[in-house]
CSV table of C-alpha atoms in Angstrom, one decimal:
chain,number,residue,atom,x,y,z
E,214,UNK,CA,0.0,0.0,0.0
E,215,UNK,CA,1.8,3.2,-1.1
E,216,UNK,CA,4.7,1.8,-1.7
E,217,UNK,CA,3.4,0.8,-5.6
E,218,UNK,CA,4.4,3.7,-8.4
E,219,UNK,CA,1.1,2.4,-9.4
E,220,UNK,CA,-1.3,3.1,-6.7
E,221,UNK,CA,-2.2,6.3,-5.0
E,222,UNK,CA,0.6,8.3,-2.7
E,223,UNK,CA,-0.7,9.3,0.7
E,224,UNK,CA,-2.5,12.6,-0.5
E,225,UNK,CA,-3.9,11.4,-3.0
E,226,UNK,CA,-5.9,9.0,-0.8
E,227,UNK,CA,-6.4,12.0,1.6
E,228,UNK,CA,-7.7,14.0,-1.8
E,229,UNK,CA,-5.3,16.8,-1.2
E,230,UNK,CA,-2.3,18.3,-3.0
E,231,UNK,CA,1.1,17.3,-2.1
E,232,UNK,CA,1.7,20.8,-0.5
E,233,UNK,CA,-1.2,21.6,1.5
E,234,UNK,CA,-0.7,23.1,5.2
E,235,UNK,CA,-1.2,21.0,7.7
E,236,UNK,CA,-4.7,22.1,9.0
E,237,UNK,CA,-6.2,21.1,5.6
E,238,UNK,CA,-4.5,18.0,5.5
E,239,UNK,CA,-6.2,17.3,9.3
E,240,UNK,CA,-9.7,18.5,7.5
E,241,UNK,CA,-9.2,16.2,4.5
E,242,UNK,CA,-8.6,13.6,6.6
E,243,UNK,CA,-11.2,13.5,9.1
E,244,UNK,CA,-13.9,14.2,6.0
E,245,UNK,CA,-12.1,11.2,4.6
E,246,UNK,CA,-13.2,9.4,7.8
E,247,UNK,CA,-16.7,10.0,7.6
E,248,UNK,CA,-16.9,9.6,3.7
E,249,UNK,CA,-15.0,6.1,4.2
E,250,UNK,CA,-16.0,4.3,7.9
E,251,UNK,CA,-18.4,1.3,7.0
E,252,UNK,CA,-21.1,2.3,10.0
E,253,UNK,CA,-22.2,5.0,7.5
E,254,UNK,CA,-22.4,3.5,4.0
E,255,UNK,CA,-18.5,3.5,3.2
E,256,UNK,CA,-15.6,1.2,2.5
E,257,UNK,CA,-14.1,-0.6,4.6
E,258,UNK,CA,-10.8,-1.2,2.6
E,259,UNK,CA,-10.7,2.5,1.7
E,260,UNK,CA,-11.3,3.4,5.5
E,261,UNK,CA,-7.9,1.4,6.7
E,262,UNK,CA,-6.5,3.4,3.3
E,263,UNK,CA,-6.9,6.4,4.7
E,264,UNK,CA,-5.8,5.9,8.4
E,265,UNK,CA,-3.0,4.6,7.0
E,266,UNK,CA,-2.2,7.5,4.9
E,267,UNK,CA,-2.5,9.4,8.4
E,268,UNK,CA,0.0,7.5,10.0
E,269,UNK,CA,2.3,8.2,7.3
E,270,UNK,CA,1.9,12.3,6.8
E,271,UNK,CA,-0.2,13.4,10.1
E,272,UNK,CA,2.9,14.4,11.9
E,273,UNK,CA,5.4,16.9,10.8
E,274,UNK,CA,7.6,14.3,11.6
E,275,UNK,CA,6.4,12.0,9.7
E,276,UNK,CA,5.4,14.0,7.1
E,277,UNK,CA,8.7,15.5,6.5
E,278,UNK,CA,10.3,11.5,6.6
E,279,UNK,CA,7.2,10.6,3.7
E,280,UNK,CA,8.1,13.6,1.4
E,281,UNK,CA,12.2,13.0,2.1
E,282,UNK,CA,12.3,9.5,1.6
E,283,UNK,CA,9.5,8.0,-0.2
E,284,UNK,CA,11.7,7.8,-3.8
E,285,UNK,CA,11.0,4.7,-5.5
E,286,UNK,CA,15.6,4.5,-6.4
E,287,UNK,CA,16.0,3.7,-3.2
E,288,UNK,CA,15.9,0.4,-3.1
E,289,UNK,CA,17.5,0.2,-7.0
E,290,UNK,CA,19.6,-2.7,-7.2
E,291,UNK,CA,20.5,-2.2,-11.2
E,292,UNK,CA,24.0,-0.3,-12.2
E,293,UNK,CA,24.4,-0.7,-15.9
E,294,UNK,CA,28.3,-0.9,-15.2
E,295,UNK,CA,27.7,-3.9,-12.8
E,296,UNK,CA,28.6,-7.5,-14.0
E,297,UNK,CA,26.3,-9.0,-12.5
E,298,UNK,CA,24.1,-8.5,-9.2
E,299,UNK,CA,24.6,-9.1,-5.9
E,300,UNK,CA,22.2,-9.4,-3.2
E,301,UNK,CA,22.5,-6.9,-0.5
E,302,UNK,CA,24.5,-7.9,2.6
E,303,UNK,CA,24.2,-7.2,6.5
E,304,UNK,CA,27.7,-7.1,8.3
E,305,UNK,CA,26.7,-10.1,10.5
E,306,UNK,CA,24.9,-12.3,8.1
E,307,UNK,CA,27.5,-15.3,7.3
E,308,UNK,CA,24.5,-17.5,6.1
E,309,UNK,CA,25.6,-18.9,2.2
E,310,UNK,CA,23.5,-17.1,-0.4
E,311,UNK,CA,21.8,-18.8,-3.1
E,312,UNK,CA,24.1,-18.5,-6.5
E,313,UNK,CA,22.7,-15.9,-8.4
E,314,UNK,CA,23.2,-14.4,-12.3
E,315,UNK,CA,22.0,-11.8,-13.9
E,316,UNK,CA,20.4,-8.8,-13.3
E,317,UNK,CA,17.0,-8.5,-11.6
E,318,UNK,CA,14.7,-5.4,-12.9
E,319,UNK,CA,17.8,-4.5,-15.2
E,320,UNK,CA,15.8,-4.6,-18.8
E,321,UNK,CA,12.4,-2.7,-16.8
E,322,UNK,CA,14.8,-0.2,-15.4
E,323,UNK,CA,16.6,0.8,-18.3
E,324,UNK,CA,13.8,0.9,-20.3
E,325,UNK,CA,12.1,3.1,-17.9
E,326,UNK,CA,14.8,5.4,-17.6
E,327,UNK,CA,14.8,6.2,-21.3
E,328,UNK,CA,11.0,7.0,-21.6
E,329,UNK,CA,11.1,8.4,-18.3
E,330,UNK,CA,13.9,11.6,-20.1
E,331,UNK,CA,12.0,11.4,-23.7
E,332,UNK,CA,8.6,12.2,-21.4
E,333,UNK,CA,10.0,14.4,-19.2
E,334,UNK,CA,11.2,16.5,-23.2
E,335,UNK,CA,15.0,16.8,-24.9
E,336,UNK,CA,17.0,19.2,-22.5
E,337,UNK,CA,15.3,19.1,-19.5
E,338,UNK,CA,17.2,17.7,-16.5
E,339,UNK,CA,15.8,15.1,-14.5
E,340,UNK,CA,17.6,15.7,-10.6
E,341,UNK,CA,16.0,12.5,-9.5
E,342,UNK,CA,14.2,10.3,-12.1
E,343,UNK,CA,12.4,8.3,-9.1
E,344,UNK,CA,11.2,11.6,-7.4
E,345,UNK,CA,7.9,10.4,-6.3
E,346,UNK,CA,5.9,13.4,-7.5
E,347,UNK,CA,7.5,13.1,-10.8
E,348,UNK,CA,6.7,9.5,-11.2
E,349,UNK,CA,3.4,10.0,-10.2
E,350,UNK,CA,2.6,12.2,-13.0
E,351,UNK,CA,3.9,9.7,-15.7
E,352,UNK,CA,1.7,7.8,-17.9
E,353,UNK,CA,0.6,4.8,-16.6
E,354,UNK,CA,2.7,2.6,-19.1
E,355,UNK,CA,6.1,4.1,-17.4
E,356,UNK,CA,5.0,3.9,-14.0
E,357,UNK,CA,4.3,0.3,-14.6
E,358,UNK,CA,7.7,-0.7,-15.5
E,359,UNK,CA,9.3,0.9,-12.6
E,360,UNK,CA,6.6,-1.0,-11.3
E,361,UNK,CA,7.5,-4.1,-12.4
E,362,UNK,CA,11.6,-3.8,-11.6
E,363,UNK,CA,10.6,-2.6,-8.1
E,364,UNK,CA,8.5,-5.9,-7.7
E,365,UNK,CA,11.6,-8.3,-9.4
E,366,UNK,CA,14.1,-6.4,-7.2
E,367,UNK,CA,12.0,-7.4,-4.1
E,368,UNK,CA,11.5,-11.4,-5.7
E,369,UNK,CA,15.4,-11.2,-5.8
E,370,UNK,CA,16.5,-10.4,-2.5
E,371,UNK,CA,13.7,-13.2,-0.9
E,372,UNK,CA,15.1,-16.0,-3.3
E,373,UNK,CA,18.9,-14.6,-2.7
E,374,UNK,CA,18.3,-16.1,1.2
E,375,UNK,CA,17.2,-19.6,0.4
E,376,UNK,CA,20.6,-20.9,0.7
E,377,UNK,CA,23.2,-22.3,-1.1
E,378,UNK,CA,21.3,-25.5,-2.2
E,379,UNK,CA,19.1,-23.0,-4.9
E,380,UNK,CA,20.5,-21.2,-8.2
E,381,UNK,CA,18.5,-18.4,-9.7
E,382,UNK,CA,18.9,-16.7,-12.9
E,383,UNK,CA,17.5,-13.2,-13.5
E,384,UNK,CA,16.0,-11.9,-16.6
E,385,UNK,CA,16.1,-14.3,-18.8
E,386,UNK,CA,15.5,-14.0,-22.9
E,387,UNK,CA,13.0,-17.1,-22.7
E,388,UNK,CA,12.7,-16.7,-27.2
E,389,UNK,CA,15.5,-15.7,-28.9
E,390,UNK,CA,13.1,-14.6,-32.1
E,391,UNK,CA,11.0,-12.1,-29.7
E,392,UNK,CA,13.8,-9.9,-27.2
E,393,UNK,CA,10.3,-9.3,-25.3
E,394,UNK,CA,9.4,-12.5,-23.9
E,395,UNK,CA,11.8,-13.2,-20.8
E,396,UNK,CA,11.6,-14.9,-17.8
E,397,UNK,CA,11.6,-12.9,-14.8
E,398,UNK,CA,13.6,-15.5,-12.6
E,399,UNK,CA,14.5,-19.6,-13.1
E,400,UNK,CA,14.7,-20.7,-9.8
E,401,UNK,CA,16.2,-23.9,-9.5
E,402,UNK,CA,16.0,-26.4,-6.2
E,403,UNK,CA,15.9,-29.8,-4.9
E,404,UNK,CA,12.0,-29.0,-4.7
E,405,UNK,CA,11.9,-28.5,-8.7
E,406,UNK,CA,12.6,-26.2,-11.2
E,407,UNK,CA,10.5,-22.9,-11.2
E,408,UNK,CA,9.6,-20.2,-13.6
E,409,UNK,CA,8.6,-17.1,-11.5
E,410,UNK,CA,6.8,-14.3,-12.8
E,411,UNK,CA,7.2,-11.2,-10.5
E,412,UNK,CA,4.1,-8.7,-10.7
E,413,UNK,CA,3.1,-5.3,-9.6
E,414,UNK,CA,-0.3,-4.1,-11.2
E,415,UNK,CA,-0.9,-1.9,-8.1
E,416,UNK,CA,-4.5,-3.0,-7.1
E,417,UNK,CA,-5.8,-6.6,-6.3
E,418,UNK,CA,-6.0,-9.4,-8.2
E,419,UNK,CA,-8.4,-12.9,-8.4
E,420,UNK,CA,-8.1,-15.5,-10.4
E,421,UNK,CA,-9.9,-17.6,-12.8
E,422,UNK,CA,-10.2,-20.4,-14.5
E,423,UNK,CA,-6.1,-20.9,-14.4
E,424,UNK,CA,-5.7,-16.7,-15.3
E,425,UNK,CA,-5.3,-13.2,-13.1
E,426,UNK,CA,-8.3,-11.0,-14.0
E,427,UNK,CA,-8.6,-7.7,-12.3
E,428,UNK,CA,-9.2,-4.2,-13.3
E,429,UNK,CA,-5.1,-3.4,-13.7
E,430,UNK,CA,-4.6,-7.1,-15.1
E,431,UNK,CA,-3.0,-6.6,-19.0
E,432,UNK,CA,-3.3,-9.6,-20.8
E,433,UNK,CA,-3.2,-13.5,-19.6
E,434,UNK,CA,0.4,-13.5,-17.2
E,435,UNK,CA,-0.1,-16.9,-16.3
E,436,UNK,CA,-0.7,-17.9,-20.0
E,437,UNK,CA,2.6,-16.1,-21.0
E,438,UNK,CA,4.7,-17.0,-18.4
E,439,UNK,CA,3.6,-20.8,-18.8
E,440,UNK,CA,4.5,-20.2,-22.9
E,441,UNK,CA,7.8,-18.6,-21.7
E,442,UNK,CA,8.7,-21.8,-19.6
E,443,UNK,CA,8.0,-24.2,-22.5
E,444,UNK,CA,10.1,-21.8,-25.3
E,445,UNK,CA,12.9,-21.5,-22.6
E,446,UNK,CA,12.8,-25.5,-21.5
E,447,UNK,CA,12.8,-26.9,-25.3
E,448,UNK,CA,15.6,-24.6,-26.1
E,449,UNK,CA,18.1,-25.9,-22.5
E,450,UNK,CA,16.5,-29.3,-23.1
E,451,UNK,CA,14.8,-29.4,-19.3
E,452,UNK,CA,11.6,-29.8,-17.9
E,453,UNK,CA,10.0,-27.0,-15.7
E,454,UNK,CA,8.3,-28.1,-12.5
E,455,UNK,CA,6.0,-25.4,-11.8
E,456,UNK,CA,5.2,-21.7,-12.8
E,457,UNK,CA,4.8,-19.1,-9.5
E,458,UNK,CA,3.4,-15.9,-10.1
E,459,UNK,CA,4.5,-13.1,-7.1
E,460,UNK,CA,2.3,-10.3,-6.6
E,461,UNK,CA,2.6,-8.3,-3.4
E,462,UNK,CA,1.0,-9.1,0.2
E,463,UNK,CA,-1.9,-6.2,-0.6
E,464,UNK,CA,-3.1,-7.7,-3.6
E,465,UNK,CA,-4.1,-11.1,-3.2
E,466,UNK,CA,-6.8,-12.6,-0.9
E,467,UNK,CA,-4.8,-16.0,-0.2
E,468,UNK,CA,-1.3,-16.1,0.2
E,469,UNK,CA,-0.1,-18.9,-2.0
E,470,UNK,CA,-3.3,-20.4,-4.5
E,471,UNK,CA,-2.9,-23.4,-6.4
E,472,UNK,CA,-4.5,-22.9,-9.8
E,473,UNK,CA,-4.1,-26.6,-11.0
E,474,UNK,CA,-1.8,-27.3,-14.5
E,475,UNK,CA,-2.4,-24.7,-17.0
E,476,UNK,CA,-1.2,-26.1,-20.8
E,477,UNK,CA,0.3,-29.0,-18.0
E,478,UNK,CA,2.5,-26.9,-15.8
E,479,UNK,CA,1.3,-26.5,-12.6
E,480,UNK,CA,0.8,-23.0,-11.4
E,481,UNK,CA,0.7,-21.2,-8.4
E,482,UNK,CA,0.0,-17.3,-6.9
E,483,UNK,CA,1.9,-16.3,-4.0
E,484,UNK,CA,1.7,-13.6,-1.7
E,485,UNK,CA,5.4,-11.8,-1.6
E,486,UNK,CA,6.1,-12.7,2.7
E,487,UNK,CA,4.8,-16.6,1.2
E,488,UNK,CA,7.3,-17.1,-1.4
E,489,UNK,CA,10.4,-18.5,0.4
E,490,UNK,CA,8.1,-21.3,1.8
E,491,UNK,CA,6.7,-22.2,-1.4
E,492,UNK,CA,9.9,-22.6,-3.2
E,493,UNK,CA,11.4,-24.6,-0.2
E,494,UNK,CA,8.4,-27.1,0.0
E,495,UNK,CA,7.2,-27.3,-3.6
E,496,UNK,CA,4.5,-27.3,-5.4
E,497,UNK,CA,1.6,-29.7,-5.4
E,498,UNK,CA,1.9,-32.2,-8.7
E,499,UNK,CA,5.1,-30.4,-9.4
E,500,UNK,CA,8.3,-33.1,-10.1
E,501,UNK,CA,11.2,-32.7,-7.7
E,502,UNK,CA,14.7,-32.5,-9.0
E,503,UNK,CA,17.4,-34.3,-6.6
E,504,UNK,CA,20.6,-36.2,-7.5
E,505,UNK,CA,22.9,-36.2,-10.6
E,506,UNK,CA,19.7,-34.9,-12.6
E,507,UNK,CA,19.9,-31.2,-10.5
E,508,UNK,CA,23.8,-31.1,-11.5
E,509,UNK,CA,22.5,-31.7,-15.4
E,510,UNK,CA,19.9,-29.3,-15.1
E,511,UNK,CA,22.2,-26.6,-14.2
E,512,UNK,CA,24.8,-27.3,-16.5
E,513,UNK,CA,21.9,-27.0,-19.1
E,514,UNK,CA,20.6,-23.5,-18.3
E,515,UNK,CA,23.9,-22.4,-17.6
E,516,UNK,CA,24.9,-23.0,-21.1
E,517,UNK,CA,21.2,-22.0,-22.5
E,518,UNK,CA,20.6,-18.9,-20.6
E,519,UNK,CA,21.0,-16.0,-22.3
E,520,UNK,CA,20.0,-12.2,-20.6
E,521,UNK,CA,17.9,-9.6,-22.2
């Protein structure tokens, strides 16, 4: 909640301007109460909205921390001069990371970056291209590949702590005829051999009948990412064991949903926090990889995978 380039910033929510003084903010606010509390005709998911938008700019304190900090490069993980990423590190964490190649949100970020200056016009300087206020006022199509890199940058770091028995690549070209069909991570594990789609669409999502439908849903995911699996897997010679779709905590009702085999590949949507868990236990009629045949799997994609 907020923390989407796609969904509504903390005014917004409060239906005030950015700069507004502080006794209007507290007027929005408590009219947003009234219009919003479920004993008198309102929303009950809009209602926790708007106290949490409170919480996050009804101090000066806090305020001041929301409008300082609340960039969306902070947490940006892609250097075009990097060979390759590295999870980030705490100065007492000896743990083994999973292996890890490639470059998570790389391809979304760059191409963001260079619509991001072509919108913003020839000349003018961008300070801060992740400057909340600016991003806001993108289109729709630009906020939703920062979006997108945010949400494969947050995949990353989860699946960069499951240890060393895992190796992940990061976007992947899955057809080498189309440069726009990737995978967004190959997870590979004694519990299988994933294909995980990483998803931000900013507002909840349902399923049906094997797809995400919602109001922000653009196109069939699941459909793609299951074709993406196949293109990849005929090309490295493997089998896939599963497809996992991530979408953030806020946006789906259970936290991991088995949607059955879709074109034969079993799929499931997990919540963000359920992920680690899922990829550690497997997935139900999803074929587990152990043995010499996990070795041969990873010498395959290692000499298949190319990155976009």
């Amino acid at each position: 909640m907020f923390d989407s380039p796609l969904s509504d910033s903390a005014y917004e929510v409060l239906g005030v301007a950015a700069d507004v003084d502080d006794e209007e903010l507290r007027r929005a606010y408590r009219l947003r109460l009234r219009q919003t509390h479920p004993d008198t005709g309102g929303d009950a998911a809009q209602f926790v909205q708007v106290q949490r938008a409170w919480e996050l700019v009804g101090t000066a304190d806090a305020r001041a921390a929301y409008d300082r900090g609340h960039g969306f490069g902070a947490t940006a993980s892609y250097s075009p001069d990097a060979p390759a990423w590295r999870p980030p590190t705490r100065p007492a964490d000896t743990r083994p990371k999973a292996r890890s190649f490639g470059q998570p949100g790389g391809w979304r970020r760059e191409r963001y970056l260079d619509l991001m200056r072509e919108w913003a016009g020839r000349g003018v300087e961008l300070a801060d291209p992740y400057e909340p206020a600016l991003v806001r006022r993108a289109p729709h199509e630009i906020r939703r590949l920062l979006a997108d890199a945010l949400a494969e940058e947050a995949t990353a770091r989860i699946v960069s702590e499951l240890g060393m028995g895992f190796t992940i690549w990061h976007d992947v070209a899955a057809d080498p005829r189309d440069p726009d069909v990737k995978l967004d991570h190959i997870v590979l594990s004694p519990s299988g051999l994933y294909a995980v789609l990483s998803e931000d669409f900013g507002a909840p999502v349902r399923t049906r009948r094997g797809e995400l439908i919602g109001d922000a849903v653009v196109g069939a995911p699941v459909a793609q990412l299951v074709l993406a699996s196949r293109a990849l897997g005929r090309a490295a010679k493997v089998k896939f064991s599963a497809a996992v779709v991530v979408l953030p905590d806020d946006d789906v009702a259970v936290v991991a949903e088995e949607l059955g085999k879709v074109k034969g590949l079993p799929v499931v949507v997990v919540a963000r926090s359920a992920l680690a868990g899922v990829l550690r236990r497997g997935v139900s009629g999803a074929r587990e990889i152990g043995g010499n045949e996990l070795f041969d799997v990873r010498t395959r994609l290692q000499h298949t995978v190319r990155f976009v």
